[in-house]
Tab-separated table of C-alpha atoms in Angstrom:
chain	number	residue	atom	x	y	z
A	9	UNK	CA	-11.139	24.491	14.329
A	10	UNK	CA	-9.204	27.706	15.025
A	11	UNK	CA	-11.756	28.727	18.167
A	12	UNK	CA	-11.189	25.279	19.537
A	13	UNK	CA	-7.130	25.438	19.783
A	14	UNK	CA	-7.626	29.240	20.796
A	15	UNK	CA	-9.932	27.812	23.585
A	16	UNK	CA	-7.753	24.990	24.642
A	17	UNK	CA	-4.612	27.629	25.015
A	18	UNK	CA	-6.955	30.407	26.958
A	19	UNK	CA	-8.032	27.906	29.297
A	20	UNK	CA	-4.196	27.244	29.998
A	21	UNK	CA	-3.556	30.639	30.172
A	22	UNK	CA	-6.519	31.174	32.530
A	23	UNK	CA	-5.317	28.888	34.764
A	24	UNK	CA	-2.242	30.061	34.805
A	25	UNK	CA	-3.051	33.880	35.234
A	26	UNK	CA	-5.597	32.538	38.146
A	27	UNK	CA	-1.883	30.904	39.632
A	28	UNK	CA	-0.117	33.865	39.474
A	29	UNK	CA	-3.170	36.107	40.971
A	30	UNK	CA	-2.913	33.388	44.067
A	31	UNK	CA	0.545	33.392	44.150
A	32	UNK	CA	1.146	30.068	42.639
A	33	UNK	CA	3.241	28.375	39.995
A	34	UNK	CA	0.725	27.552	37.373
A	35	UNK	CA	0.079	23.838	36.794
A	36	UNK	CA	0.669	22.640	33.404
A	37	UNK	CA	-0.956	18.979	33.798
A	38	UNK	CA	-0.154	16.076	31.105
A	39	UNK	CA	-3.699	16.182	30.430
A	40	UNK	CA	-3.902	19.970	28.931
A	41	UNK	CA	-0.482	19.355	26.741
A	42	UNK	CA	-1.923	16.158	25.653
A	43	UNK	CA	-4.841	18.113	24.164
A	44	UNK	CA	-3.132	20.690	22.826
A	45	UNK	CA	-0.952	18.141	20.605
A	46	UNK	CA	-4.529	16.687	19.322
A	47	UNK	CA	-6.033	20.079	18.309
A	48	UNK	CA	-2.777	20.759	16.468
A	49	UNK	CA	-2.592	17.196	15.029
A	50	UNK	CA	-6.005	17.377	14.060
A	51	UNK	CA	-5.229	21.327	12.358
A	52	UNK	CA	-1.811	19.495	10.887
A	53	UNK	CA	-3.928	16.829	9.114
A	54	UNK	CA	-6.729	18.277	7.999
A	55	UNK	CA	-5.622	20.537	5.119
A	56	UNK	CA	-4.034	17.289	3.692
A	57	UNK	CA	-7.414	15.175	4.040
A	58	UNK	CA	-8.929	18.902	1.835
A	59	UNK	CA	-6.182	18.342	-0.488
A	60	UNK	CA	-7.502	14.648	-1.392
A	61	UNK	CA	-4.335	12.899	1.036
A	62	UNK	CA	-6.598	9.279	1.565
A	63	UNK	CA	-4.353	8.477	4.760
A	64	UNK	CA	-4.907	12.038	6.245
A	65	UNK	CA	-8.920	11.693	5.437
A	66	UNK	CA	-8.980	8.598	7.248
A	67	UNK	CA	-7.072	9.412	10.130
A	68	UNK	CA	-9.094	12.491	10.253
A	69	UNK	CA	-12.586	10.343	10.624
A	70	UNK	CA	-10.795	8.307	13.441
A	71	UNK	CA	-9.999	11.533	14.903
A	72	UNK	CA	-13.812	12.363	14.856
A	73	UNK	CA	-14.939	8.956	16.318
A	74	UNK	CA	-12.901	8.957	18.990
A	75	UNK	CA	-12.979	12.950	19.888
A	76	UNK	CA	-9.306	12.974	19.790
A	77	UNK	CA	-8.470	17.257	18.935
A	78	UNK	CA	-12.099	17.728	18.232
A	79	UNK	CA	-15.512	17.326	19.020
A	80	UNK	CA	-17.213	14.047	18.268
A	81	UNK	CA	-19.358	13.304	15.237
A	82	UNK	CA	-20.601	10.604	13.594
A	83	UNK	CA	-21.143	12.167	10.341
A	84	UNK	CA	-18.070	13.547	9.930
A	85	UNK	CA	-16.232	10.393	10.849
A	86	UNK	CA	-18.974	8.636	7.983
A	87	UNK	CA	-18.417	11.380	5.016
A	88	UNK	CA	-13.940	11.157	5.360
A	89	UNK	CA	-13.985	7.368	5.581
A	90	UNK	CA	-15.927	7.398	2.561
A	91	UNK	CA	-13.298	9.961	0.811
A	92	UNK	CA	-10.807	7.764	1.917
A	93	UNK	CA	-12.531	4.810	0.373
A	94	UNK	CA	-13.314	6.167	-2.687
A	95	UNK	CA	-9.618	6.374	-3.142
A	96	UNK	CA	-8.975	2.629	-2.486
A	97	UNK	CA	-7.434	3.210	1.389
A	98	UNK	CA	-7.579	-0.586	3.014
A	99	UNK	CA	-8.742	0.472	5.980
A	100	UNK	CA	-11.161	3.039	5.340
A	101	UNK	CA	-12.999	0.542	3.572
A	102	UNK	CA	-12.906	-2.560	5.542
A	103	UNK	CA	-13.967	0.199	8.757
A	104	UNK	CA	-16.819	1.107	6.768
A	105	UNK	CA	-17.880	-2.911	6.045
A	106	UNK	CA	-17.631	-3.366	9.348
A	107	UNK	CA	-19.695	-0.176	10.587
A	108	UNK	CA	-22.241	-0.809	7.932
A	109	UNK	CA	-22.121	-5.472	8.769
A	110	UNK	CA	-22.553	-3.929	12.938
A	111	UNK	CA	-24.630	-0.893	12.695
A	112	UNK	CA	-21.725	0.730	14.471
A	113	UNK	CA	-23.257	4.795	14.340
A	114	UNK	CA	-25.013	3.819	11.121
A	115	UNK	CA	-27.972	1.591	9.968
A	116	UNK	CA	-27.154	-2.086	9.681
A	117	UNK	CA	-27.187	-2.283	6.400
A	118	UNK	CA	-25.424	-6.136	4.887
A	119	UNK	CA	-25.634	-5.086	1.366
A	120	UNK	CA	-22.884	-1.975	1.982
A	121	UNK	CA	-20.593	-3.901	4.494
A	122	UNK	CA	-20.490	-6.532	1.623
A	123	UNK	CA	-19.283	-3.583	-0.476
A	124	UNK	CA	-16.793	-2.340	0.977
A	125	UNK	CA	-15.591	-5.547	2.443
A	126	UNK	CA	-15.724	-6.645	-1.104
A	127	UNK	CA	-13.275	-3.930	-1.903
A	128	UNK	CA	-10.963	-3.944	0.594
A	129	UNK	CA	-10.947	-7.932	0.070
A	130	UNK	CA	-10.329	-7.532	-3.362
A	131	UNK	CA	-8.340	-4.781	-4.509
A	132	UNK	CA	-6.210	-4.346	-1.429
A	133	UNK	CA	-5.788	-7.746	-0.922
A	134	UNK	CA	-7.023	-7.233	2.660
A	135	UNK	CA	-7.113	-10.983	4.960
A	136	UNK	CA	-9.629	-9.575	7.351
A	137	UNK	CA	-11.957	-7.995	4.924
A	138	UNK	CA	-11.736	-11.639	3.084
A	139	UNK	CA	-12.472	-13.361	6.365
A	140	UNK	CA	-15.222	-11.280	6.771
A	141	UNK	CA	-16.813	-12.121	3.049
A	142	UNK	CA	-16.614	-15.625	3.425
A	143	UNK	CA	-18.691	-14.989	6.278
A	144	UNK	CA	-20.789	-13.177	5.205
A	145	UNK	CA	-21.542	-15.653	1.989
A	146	UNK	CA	-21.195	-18.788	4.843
A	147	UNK	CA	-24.183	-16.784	6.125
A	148	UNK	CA	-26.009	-15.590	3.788
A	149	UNK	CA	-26.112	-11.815	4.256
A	150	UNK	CA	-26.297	-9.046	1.960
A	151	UNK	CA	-24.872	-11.718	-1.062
A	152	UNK	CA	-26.088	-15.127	-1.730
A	153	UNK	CA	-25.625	-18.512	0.807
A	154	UNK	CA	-22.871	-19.586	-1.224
A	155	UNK	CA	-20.595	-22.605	0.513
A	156	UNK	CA	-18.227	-22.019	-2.615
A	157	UNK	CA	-17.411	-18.685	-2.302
A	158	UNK	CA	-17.199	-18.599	1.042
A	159	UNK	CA	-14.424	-21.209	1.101
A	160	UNK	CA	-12.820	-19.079	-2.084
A	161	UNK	CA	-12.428	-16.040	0.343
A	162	UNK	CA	-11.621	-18.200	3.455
A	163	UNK	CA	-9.031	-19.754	1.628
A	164	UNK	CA	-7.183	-15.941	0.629
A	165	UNK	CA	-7.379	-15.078	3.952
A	166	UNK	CA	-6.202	-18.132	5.400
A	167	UNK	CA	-3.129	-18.224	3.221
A	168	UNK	CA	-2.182	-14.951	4.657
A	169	UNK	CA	-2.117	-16.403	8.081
A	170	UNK	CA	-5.575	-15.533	9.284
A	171	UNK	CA	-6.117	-17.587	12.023
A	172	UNK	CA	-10.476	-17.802	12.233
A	173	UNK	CA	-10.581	-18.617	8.534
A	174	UNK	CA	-8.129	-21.499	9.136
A	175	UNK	CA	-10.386	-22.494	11.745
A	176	UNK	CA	-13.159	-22.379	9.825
A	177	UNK	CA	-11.825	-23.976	6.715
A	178	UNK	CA	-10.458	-26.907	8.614
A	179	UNK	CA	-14.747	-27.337	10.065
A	180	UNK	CA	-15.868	-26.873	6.333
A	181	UNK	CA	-13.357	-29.540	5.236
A	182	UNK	CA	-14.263	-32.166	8.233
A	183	UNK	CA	-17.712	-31.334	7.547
A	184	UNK	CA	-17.865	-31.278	3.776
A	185	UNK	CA	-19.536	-27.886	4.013
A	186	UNK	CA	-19.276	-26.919	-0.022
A	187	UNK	CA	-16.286	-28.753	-0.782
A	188	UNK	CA	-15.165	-33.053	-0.337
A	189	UNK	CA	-15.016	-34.016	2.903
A	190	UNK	CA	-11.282	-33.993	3.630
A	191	UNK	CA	-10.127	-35.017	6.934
A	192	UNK	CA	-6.361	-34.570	5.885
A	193	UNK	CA	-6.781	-30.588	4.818
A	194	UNK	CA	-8.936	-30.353	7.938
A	195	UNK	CA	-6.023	-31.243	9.887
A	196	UNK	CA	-3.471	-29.294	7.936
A	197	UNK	CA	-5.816	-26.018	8.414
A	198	UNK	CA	-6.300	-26.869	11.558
A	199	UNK	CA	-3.021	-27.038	12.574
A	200	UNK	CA	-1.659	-23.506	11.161
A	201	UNK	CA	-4.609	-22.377	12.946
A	202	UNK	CA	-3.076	-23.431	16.462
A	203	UNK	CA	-0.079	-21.495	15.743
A	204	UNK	CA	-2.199	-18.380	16.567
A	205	UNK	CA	-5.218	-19.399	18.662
A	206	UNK	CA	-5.032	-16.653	20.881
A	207	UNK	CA	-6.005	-14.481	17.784
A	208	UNK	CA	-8.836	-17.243	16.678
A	209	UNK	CA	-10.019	-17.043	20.420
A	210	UNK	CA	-10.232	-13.302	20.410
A	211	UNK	CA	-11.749	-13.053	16.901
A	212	UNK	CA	-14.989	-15.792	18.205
A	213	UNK	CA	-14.368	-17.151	21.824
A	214	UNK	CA	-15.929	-20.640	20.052
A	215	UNK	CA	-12.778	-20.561	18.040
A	216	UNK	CA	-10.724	-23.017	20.101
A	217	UNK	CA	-7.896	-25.059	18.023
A	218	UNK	CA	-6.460	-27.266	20.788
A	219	UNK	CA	-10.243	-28.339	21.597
A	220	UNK	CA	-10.908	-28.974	18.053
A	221	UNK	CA	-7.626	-30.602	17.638
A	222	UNK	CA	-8.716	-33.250	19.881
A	223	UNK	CA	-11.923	-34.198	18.784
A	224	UNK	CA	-10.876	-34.138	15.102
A	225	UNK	CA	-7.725	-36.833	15.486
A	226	UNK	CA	-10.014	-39.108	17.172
A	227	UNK	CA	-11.932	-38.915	13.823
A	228	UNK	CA	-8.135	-39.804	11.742
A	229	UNK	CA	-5.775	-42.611	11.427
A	230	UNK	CA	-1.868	-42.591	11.792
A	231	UNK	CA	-1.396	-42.834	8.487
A	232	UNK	CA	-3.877	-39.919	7.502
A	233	UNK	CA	-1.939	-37.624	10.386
A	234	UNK	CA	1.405	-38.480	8.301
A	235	UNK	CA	-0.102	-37.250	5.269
A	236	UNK	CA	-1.204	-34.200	6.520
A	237	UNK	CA	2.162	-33.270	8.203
A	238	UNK	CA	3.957	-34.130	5.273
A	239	UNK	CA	1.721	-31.500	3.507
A	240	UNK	CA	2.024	-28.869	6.197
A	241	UNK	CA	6.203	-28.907	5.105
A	242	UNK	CA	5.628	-28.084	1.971
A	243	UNK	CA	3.011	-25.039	2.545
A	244	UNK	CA	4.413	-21.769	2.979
A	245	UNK	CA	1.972	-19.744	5.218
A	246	UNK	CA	2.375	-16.809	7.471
């Protein structure tokens, strides 16, 4: 770690002894004092993430997965996410579901990303690592097809204003997918699900609320819309 801040600062000084020798003012670009602020960041952090500081370990594996103040590696970035895990950090686990659900510089591997999604969904409470285990139940990988459980984990995430597992529940619940076909809740899910289609878009370009919207109050009558309004008032979601 030391040689690599020691080189960062020769090559400065290089340059700017090479300046001097052709008298010119050395150059200092952005680019060089940006680096130099990463090499120290990563030399500021990295006796905390030693010391057991979860936050500092897992900001220390993004610092290795990105190269940011030190040389890239995959390994690295693997072993301090799973420090930072270990100790319950939210996102060190549901970044490690999602490397393990992707095969993102590991093996795809559906039984770990359930477990750490599984974690992060359930101990930290996490709406995205919730989202992701109702899919992965919806689906059927690495934990059983299980309609039920997916909508139990859809439902936690959507109540915490996650706009694809709104979308989703309000398909399950016009569908019947695992729970009574309920044209009402479809719309009410539906509906909190507009508020932030832009995020449902960007989390699955099929996501579209305003499309779905359309088709589904074709499907409803007035009074049925007035019902489902009436229940939107009285939820309290994000």
């Amino acid at each position: 770690m030391k040689r690599l801040l020691f080189a960062t600062i020769a090559l400065i000084f290089l340059a700017g002894t090479t300046y001097w020798i052709l008298g010119q003012k050395p150059e200092i670009t952005p680019e060089m004092i940006n680096k130099i602020k990463k090499v120290s960041r990563f030399k500021e952090l990295l006796p905390k993430a030693e010391a057991g500081n979860a936050e500092a370990q897992f900001q220390i594996a993004k610092m290795y997965e990105s190269g940011d103040g030190v040389k890239k590696d995959p390994q690295q970035t693997l072993n301090w996410l799973i420090k930072a895990a270990d100790q319950g950090h939210a996102k060190a686990r549901y970044t490690l579901g999602w490397m393990y659900a992707n095969g993102i510089t590991v093996r795809q591997d559906y039984f770990l990303a359930a477990k750490y999604y599984r974690l992060a969904a359930t101990f930290n409470n996490d709406p995205e690592a919730q989202y992701r285990m109702g899919e992965l139940h919806f689906n059927g990988r690495g934990v059983e097809n299980d309609y039920g459980k997916a909508i139990e984990y859809y439902q936690r995430a959507a109540k915490q204003g996650h706009p694809a597992a709104q979308y989703i529940l309000s398909s399950m619940y016009e569908e019947g997918w695992g729970i009574k076909r309920d044209l009402v809740m479809s719309y009410v899910w539906l509906k909190l699900a507009e508020r932030k289609s832009d995020e449902a878009k960007a989390i699955n370009k099929k996501f579209d609320p305003q499309r779905k919207m359309v088709n589904l109050r074709e499907k409803m009558n007035n009074f049925q819309v007035e019902q489902a309004e009436k229940q939107l008032l009285s939820m309290k979601i994000r």
